[in-house]
Amino acid sequence: MAESIDKQARIQVIGDPIEELPTSIDRVDQWDIYKYPSVLVNVEPARQDEILLKIRSDELRRLQPVFCVSRSKMSDVLSDGYLEQMRHRIPSIIEKLSLLHKTPHPEPLDLLAWYCWPRSHFHLTPVWSAIYQKGYRYPLLDCLVGIEANLALMRAVEHHLLLPGKLIDRIRLCRNCQSGRLNYVDVCPECNSIDIHLKPGVHCFVCGYVDDQDVFIQSGVMKCPKCSTKLRHIGVDYDRPLERYSCYSCYIRFIEAVVKARCHDCGEVQSPDDLTVSTISEFQVGKLARQIALEGSHLLHLPLAWGAPITVDHLPWLLQWTSSNQNRYGGDNTVMLIWLSNLSEVKIDLGLLRVQERLKELVKRMQGIFRETDVVCQYSDDILILLLPHTSERVWEALRDRIASLSEVEGLDKLEVVVQVQALPVPEGKKAEDWLKEWISTVTHYDGDVS
């Protein structure tokens, strides 16, 4: 059996050899993927996790099939399974890896597609650790794309490369720094001091005096310190007030303490209701993973070919600068939003290549409408923002109608084009960035974050 496995699957062992695979190596850098496309890790759990992290971070080896003999913290997260699953899974993974549309400098979405599409068993699994600021991380994402992991995940879900699966947890994060390292403390509702104590009180029925129970105890007898009445029977001589807590800072008594959450990272103190609620899920292979893996993520972008292009980061500054000039010198300037509202659905129905052809035709027709001096920004994969200098209301209304009619052209009929305009300047006292996000959110129901 060992001979048949070795010839067909060509599996390298790292660590202790097994009966079916008697030869092994000690280090990841000794693994020749061209001679042995797959690897079996057989070491103690702590070292196994180190090896798995190293393999998935290695540009040469990160996509290869990796299996483990025993379980460890990272084995379900970074490996392709275990010894008993190896023979069944390796052929399919190797075959699909050979079909990938690889490029020298892949985008994060390309790397994700290259990894997940060949694996029908793929699940992107979160891991909890106190060292992570939010408590949870996706180690595979960290290995494949590094510091771009969060943005890559958001874009992968947006483009149907990944689909949310099983809900793992629901966490609360600091509203200021998004940290999950929070401490919940009871504080005084009057002065917010944490120096509060649970102390039973006593209310004398004779004179109405109220104080801590300790004050009423004299020589082991319950006695009012104000009127000297002996308090023998609760409900007859005295009762206990609802206020159970005492504050040692402002000396008030109160019924219930107020709960505050204090962030250990930034020090922000906030109510639990003000915390950001975040869901933590597993993810599985999405509908467009195959097309991105075989054709490339560049097909997700609008093929811009006119005007003066500008980045998303620079756009708010330009809008603010244009508004300032307009306030000072007058004139008409307009911002136009073009939203392909059903682009994701059309990509799934028609495929990336056919959609890209239609987008090229759409952009070609737009090129004949706009001027070279108009500034164009691809705000997201389905939104264009244009700054149209010296454009009056009469002109931009005509432009809006012409663009909206483009979707009626044969071949573009499945694309729904939404066009909205806003005249500058930005309202006084408002930042251009906030104004732009609010407007986009109103039109598209997006949350305003850049994809």
C-alpha atoms as one frame of an Amber mdcrd trajectory, in Angstrom:
protein
   0.000   0.000   0.000   2.873   2.369   0.813   4.231   1.954  -2.720   0.895
   2.796  -4.381   0.398   5.924  -2.275   3.924   7.146  -2.931   3.720   6.679
  -6.691   0.276   8.143  -7.239   0.168  10.956  -4.696   3.908  11.550  -4.083
   3.613  12.535  -0.436   6.471  13.964   1.608   6.544  13.352   5.380   7.795
  16.020   7.787   8.746  14.533  11.154   8.508  10.863  12.050   7.958   8.483
   9.099   4.960   6.152   9.073   4.724   2.562   7.866   3.282   3.479   4.458
   5.710   6.405   3.955   9.061   5.413   5.486  11.167   8.400   4.322  10.899
  11.838   5.908  12.483  15.275   6.323  12.833  17.567   9.339  12.230  21.066
   7.976   9.753  22.801   5.696  12.490  24.271   3.502  13.618  20.722   2.646
  10.252  19.943   1.048  10.509  19.832  -2.769   6.951  20.466  -3.974   7.803
  19.569  -7.575   8.888  16.087  -6.538   6.355  15.720  -3.704   3.289  17.999
  -4.262   1.684  16.942  -0.944   2.975  16.713   2.613   2.068  14.790   5.763
   3.079  16.385   9.075   3.838  13.945  11.894   5.297  15.843  14.862   4.192
  16.888  18.356   1.231  19.357  18.422   3.167  22.521  19.341   5.702  22.059
  16.549   2.960  20.971  14.165   1.250  24.350  14.531   4.545  26.125  13.810
   5.038  24.031  10.673   1.476  24.636   9.454   1.821  28.396   9.923   5.149
  28.373   8.102   3.795  26.380   5.146   0.707  28.562   4.667   2.879  31.705
   4.812   5.424  30.369   2.298   4.853  31.797  -1.213   6.105  28.607  -2.861
   4.262  26.065  -0.699   1.141  27.802   0.676  -1.354  26.277  -1.792  -0.132
  22.677  -1.573  -2.145  19.867   0.107  -1.087  19.477   3.756  -2.280  16.694
   6.061  -1.619  15.800   9.699  -1.336  12.569  11.665  -2.590  14.048  14.944
  -4.753  17.007  15.932  -3.479  20.333  17.212  -4.883  23.826  17.680  -4.227
  24.806  14.062  -4.720  21.454  12.329  -8.427  21.974  11.535  -7.714  25.564
  10.501  -4.640  25.281   8.280  -4.445  21.668   7.095  -6.503  19.751   4.538
  -7.364  16.960   6.938  -5.825  13.876   8.473  -4.183  10.638   7.451  -7.446
   8.811   6.787  -8.668  11.575   4.414  -5.421  12.011   2.526  -5.825   9.544
  -0.349  -9.359  10.756  -1.106  -8.640  14.501  -1.130  -5.187  14.829  -2.695
  -6.055  13.969  -6.357  -8.853  16.547  -6.586  -6.769  19.322  -5.005  -3.740
  18.659  -7.223  -5.872  18.556 -10.377  -7.580  21.882  -9.630  -4.306  23.561
  -8.603  -2.985  22.812 -12.082  -5.876  24.774 -13.639  -5.368  28.027 -11.717
  -4.851  31.331 -13.506  -1.697  32.289 -11.604  -0.020  35.688 -11.867   3.367
  36.853 -10.501   1.896  39.449  -8.121  -1.543  38.190  -7.063  -4.171  40.299
  -5.369  -5.522  39.060  -1.998  -8.727  37.873  -3.692  -6.683  35.822  -6.152
  -4.793  34.103  -3.333  -8.022  33.289  -1.520  -9.608  31.904  -4.678  -6.507
  29.851  -5.512  -6.607  28.301  -2.063 -10.309  27.708  -1.461 -11.658  26.674
  -4.874  -9.509  23.495  -5.249 -10.744  22.332  -1.821 -14.351  21.133  -1.794
 -13.983  20.593   1.972 -12.825  24.182   2.555 -13.974  26.137   5.608 -12.418
  29.399   6.769 -12.412  28.918  10.536 -11.848  31.558  13.253  -9.607  30.951
  16.259  -9.931  32.690  19.627  -6.898  33.885  21.558  -6.347  36.541  24.209
  -3.434  37.931  22.185  -5.793  39.037  19.394  -7.214  42.523  19.843 -10.714
  41.447  18.815 -10.396  38.035  20.428 -10.846  36.177  17.131  -8.684  35.920
  14.023  -8.654  33.841  10.862  -5.128  32.350  10.849  -5.389  31.185   7.236
  -6.182  34.722   6.079  -3.277  36.087   8.114  -0.934  33.583   6.467  -2.145
  34.160   2.910  -2.618  37.938   2.784  -1.041  39.330   5.982  -2.116  42.789
   7.123  -4.832  42.959   4.440  -6.745  40.078   6.049  -9.754  42.089   7.286
 -10.223  43.986   4.027  -9.703  40.805   2.006 -12.419  39.001   3.966 -14.892
  41.840   3.483 -14.225  41.954  -0.269 -14.330  38.160  -0.592 -17.830  38.086
   0.909 -18.943  41.065  -1.174 -17.854  39.325  -4.386 -19.339  35.937  -3.443
 -15.903  34.348  -3.252 -16.766  33.312   0.309 -20.175  32.699   1.853 -20.950
  33.012   5.592 -21.549  29.621   7.164 -21.944  28.471  10.753 -22.251  31.254
  13.350 -19.458  30.720  15.877 -19.872  33.592  18.333 -21.216  37.074  18.912
 -18.826  39.508  20.561 -18.850  43.110  21.747 -16.068  45.508  20.854 -14.941
  48.936  22.001 -16.666  51.602  19.913 -13.443  53.626  19.787 -10.697  51.114
  18.878 -12.677  47.930  18.110 -10.855  45.984  20.822 -12.474  43.024  22.534
 -10.341  43.409  25.659 -13.027  44.883  27.891 -13.616  44.915  31.638 -17.155
  45.303  32.940 -17.407  47.169  36.244 -20.268  48.293  38.505 -20.167  52.034
  39.189 -22.099  54.611  41.160 -24.973  56.046  39.080 -24.288  59.513  40.492
 -20.505  59.977  40.236 -19.389  56.892  38.231 -16.997  55.832  40.988 -16.084
  52.151  41.224 -15.683  52.514  45.012 -19.106  51.101  45.834 -20.120  48.401
  48.302 -23.132  46.200  48.851 -24.276  47.089  52.375 -27.693  46.356  53.933
 -29.462  49.394  55.363 -31.993  49.926  58.160 -34.983  52.287  58.315 -36.246
  53.119  61.812 -40.053  53.352  61.937 -40.060  55.550  65.043 -37.968  58.489
  63.838 -37.468  57.650  60.160 -33.674  57.521  60.376 -31.939  55.540  57.592
 -28.319  54.339  57.604 -26.097  51.299  57.175 -26.928  48.341  59.380 -23.497
  48.626  61.071 -24.490  51.996  62.522 -27.545  50.452  64.232 -25.602  47.674
  65.985 -24.678  48.688  69.523 -23.275  46.052  71.894 -24.776  43.350  69.743
 -28.249  44.899  69.872 -30.084  46.588  66.991 -30.719  50.133  68.252 -31.482
  53.393  66.449 -28.520  55.790  66.972 -30.848  58.788  66.680 -33.855  57.968
  68.909 -32.319  55.040  70.883 -35.313  52.780  70.139 -34.507  49.078  70.220
 -35.396  47.539  66.891 -36.487  43.973  67.558 -38.888  42.999  64.780 -38.511
  43.721  61.061 -41.754  45.063  59.631 -42.820  46.302  63.091 -39.896  48.352
  64.417 -37.913  48.758  61.205 -37.532  47.639  57.591 -34.757  47.567  55.021
 -34.668  50.272  52.325 -34.453  49.302  48.672 -31.129  51.095  48.372 -28.658
  48.245  48.893 -25.460  49.949  47.699 -23.338  52.692  49.214 -20.846  54.868
  47.335 -17.687  55.710  49.279 -16.903  58.621  46.957 -20.108  60.697  47.005
 -21.780  58.892  49.959 -25.141  58.294  48.336 -27.144  55.085  48.613 -28.745
  53.515  45.565 -30.713  50.448  44.498 -28.735  49.167  41.498 -25.268  49.917
  40.236 -24.652  51.025  36.653 -22.527  48.721  34.490 -19.736  50.300  32.438
 -17.319  48.692  29.991 -13.730  49.900  30.156 -11.412  49.135  27.237  -7.998
  47.861  28.293  -6.418  49.050  25.025  -7.566  52.663  24.667  -9.126  53.363
  28.093 -12.524  54.343  26.678 -15.382  53.946  29.186 -18.795  53.250  27.683
 -22.157  51.690  28.394 -22.668  48.099  27.204 -25.394  49.360  24.849 -22.807
  51.561  23.106 -20.446  48.681  22.307 -20.117  47.460  18.729 -21.707  44.030
  18.265 -19.812  41.773  15.855 -20.710  38.269  14.679 -17.986  35.679  14.152
 -18.706  33.065  11.492 -17.111  30.301   9.521 -16.973  30.836   5.759 -17.236
  28.411   2.865 -16.551  28.517  -0.875 -18.782  31.009  -2.710 -20.340  31.018
  -6.176 -17.649  33.124  -7.865 -14.605  31.373  -6.353 -14.163  29.148  -9.403
 -14.320  32.029 -11.890 -11.881  34.178  -9.917  -9.491  31.239  -9.523  -9.554
  30.406 -13.237  -9.871  33.884 -14.759  -8.409  36.343 -12.225  -9.778  39.002
  -9.870  -8.975  41.764 -12.378 -12.294  40.917 -14.021 -14.070  42.245 -10.919
 -12.990  45.824 -11.632 -14.669  48.320 -13.922 -12.458  48.899 -16.994 -12.025
  52.676 -16.688 -10.728  54.349 -19.829 -11.636  58.030 -19.669 -11.261  61.175
 -17.635  -8.745  61.921 -14.888  -8.655  58.924 -12.500  -8.318  59.532  -8.758
  -8.005  57.244  -5.736 -10.674  56.793  -3.063  -8.346  58.235  -0.411  -7.766
  61.425  -2.407 -11.379  62.032  -3.444 -12.656  63.676  -0.195  -9.751  66.136
  -0.245 -10.522  67.090  -3.845 -14.212  67.607  -3.045 -13.318  69.783  -0.046
 -10.844  71.824  -2.111 -13.349  72.271  -4.953 -16.035  73.351  -2.477 -13.715
  75.922  -0.895 -12.881  77.382  -4.307 -16.541  77.464  -5.262 -17.485  79.260
  -2.041 -14.812  81.854  -2.710 -15.040  82.370  -6.467 -18.482  81.016  -7.374
 -19.344  78.701 -10.248 -21.105  75.376 -10.670 -19.603  71.994  -9.803 -21.414
  68.687  -9.555 -20.732  65.247  -8.098 -22.295  62.280  -9.894 -22.759  58.750
  -8.536 -23.125  55.824 -10.961 -24.147  52.585  -9.251 -24.468  49.227 -10.992
 -26.967  48.022  -8.434 -27.225  44.377  -9.517 -23.625  43.791 -10.626 -22.998
  40.930  -8.179 -26.077  39.027  -9.369 -25.194  39.568 -13.035 -21.669  38.219
 -12.432 -23.127  35.037 -10.974 -25.648  34.623 -13.811 -23.396  35.439 -16.775
 -19.855  34.798 -15.535 -16.966  37.230 -15.082 -15.763  37.229 -18.706 -19.164
  38.025 -20.225 -19.826  40.685 -17.590 -16.412  42.248 -18.242 -17.235  42.468
 -21.950 -20.489  44.241 -21.157 -18.764  46.595 -18.732 -16.193  47.512 -21.386
 -19.028  48.363 -23.734 -20.733  50.416 -21.015 -17.536  52.338 -20.237 -16.907
  52.890 -23.953 -20.319  54.490 -24.294 -19.740  56.581 -21.159 -16.467  57.787
 -22.620 -18.427  59.534 -25.344 -20.577  61.342 -22.778 -17.962  62.774 -20.400
 -15.086  65.211 -20.891 -11.382  64.562 -20.396 -11.406  67.132 -17.580 -14.021
  65.219 -15.578 -12.546  63.389 -12.580 -13.539  59.739 -12.122 -13.054  57.559
  -9.028 -13.892  53.870  -8.696 -15.271  54.089  -5.167 -16.040  50.364  -5.053
 -16.408  47.592  -7.595 -19.930  48.685  -8.475 -19.806  52.436  -7.773 -18.212
  55.279  -9.734 -17.995  58.813  -8.327 -17.412  61.634 -10.817 -16.538  65.262
 -10.188 -17.895  67.367 -13.049 -16.300  70.848 -12.969 -18.275  73.815 -14.309
 -21.400  71.740 -14.784 -24.747  73.410 -14.184 -28.012  71.769 -13.176 -29.300
  71.819 -16.763 -26.198  70.006 -18.049 -26.003  67.314 -15.390 -29.690  66.478
 -15.702 -29.111  65.755 -19.388 -26.040  63.639 -18.538 -27.985  61.660 -15.957
 -30.725  60.804 -18.431 -28.221  59.733 -21.107 -26.332  57.434 -18.700 -29.514
  55.887 -17.327 -30.565  55.031 -20.883 -27.343  53.076 -21.521 -28.736  50.020
 -19.745 -31.441  49.858 -22.417 -28.841  49.110 -25.100 -28.719  45.507 -26.340
 -26.181  43.472 -24.369 -26.420  45.790 -21.362 -30.072  45.183 -20.553 -29.321
  43.000 -17.506 -27.274  45.739 -15.835 -29.301  48.109 -13.679 -27.654  51.545
 -13.760 -28.622  53.995 -11.014 -27.481  57.609 -11.494 -27.686  60.295  -8.798
 -26.192  63.782  -8.635 -25.385  66.318  -5.941 -24.409  69.913  -6.480 -21.376
  71.273  -4.667 -20.310  72.880  -2.384 -20.263  70.510   0.567 -22.587  71.920
   3.282 -20.852  74.366   5.606 -19.450  72.774   8.764 -19.448  69.289   7.246
 -16.430  67.242   6.186 -16.456  66.126   2.562 -15.664  62.543   3.578 -18.672
  62.331   5.929 -20.944  64.072   3.437 -19.924  61.653   0.675 -20.425  58.549
   2.832 -23.867  59.705   3.969 -24.934  60.368   0.396 -23.699  56.984  -0.857
 -25.390  55.260   2.074 -28.675  56.983   1.245 -28.529  55.958  -2.411 -27.202
  52.410  -2.072 -27.950  51.496   1.559 -24.230  50.764   2.005 -22.670  51.370
   5.433 -20.270  53.902   3.932 -17.098  51.809   4.237 -14.848  51.613   1.238
 -14.586  48.134  -0.236
